[in-house]
Amino acid sequence: MTAVLILGIETSCDETSAAVVEETGDRRRPWAIRSNVVASQALIHREWGGVVPELASRQHIRDICGVVERALEEAWTTWTDLGAIAVTQGPGLVGSLLVGVSFAKAASAASGLPLVAVHHLAGHIESLVLQNGELPLPAVVLVVSGGHTSLYLVERPGSYTLLSRTRDDAAGEAYDKVAKLLGLGYPGGPAIDRLARLGDDRAIALPTTRLTHADRNAPELKGDLDFSFSGLKTAVMRHVKGKKGPDPLFSEAEIADICASFQRIVVTALVDRAFDAARRHRAVCIGVAGGVSANSRLREEITRRGDAREIPTFVPSLRLSTDNAAMIAAAGLRKFRAGVTATLELNADASLAL
Ligand code: KG4
Ligand code: ZN
């Protein structure tokens, strides 16, 4: 079997990314990154305090050709050496997804290369394999990003069973909203993470949420492994709005305390549920992926708890945590090898299920 080189394309939110990933022939470590180019739009959206979908899709159109050319160049390869093209089909912002999907379809039509449609969260899950090699299975994987907070059970390579999800805000969304409230700018996750290290994580009493009833919108999910972050966000908002006094309301130390207290609650909820799920489903390891897996406290706690319970834990590198096309290429290779390709009828799907 000759090793395949695949081009991955990711445009689901505010990063235009293209990557070339190759098969290594080593079953334990199946893929290697040849290039992974990410053009971030963070500076454009920062001015508005969050991602503006219309601006995002327009910027993807400006960037996509250059980003793909650069990814091929950095991988020392050309279209003729590739074996397939993988693209994020969804979920995400539809206008943004359409840029990647249209580009990939046009490239596939022009080059004759097979097209592979990838679910964005499958990409995040496979970032763990890209980084660490094949995971011991069954594995429980926590995917925490700006749009999702979900637990998956991976029993076989390429199979993902949804165990639970957030009922309201995603963890990353809560970070971004709290950061906005505190005037820390967009994206909020890295800013809160940085300040939280300077604060007292017990300074402010904030609520933890435990859900025990089934999810009305997804009755097949039992509910007690579900997440909820909107109450926490509201509690931070009350704390901030309830404060009377001089302007600026909070000193730097007080802001650091809010960040630390908020972060402790979020990380504890994430880590507790991941370990609960692993115990219940007899998982032999735990993975954490998605933008929020870049969080320093989450990385520390998942590793510490894993060491204490002698269960191996895996996270991607920081670069593979946030949105990137290498993870899409990896998930694409997995599907391509399973014989699953898409036709030129492929369409973007903003709420694609996994
Ligand atoms: O996976 P991702 O790049 O995009 C989506 O698929 O949503 O995740 C982006 C999210 C944002 O909400 C961002 O604030 C959060 O990940 N994030 C972090 C950190 N770095 C990024 N959250 C907490 N701590 C971080 N260090
Ligand atoms: Zn993502």
Coordinates of N, CA and C and ligand atoms in Angstrom, one line a residue, residues 120 124 145 291 323 327, ligand 2:
H120 N -16.1 18.5 11.9 CA -15.1 19.3 12.6 C -14.7 18.7 13.9
H124 N -11.1 17.3 15.7 CA -10.5 17.6 17.0 C -10.2 16.3 17.7
S145 N -14.7 23.2 22.9 CA -14.3 24.3 22.0 C -15.2 25.5 22.2
G291 N -10.3 23.8 21.2 CA -9.6 25.0 21.6 C -9.4 25.2 23.1
D323 N -8.3 25.5 16.3 CA -8.7 25.1 14.9 C -7.5 25.1 14.0
M327 N -5.6 18.5 11.6 CA -6.5 17.5 12.3 C -7.6 17.1 11.3
Ligands
ZN2 ZN -12.8 23.7 16.7

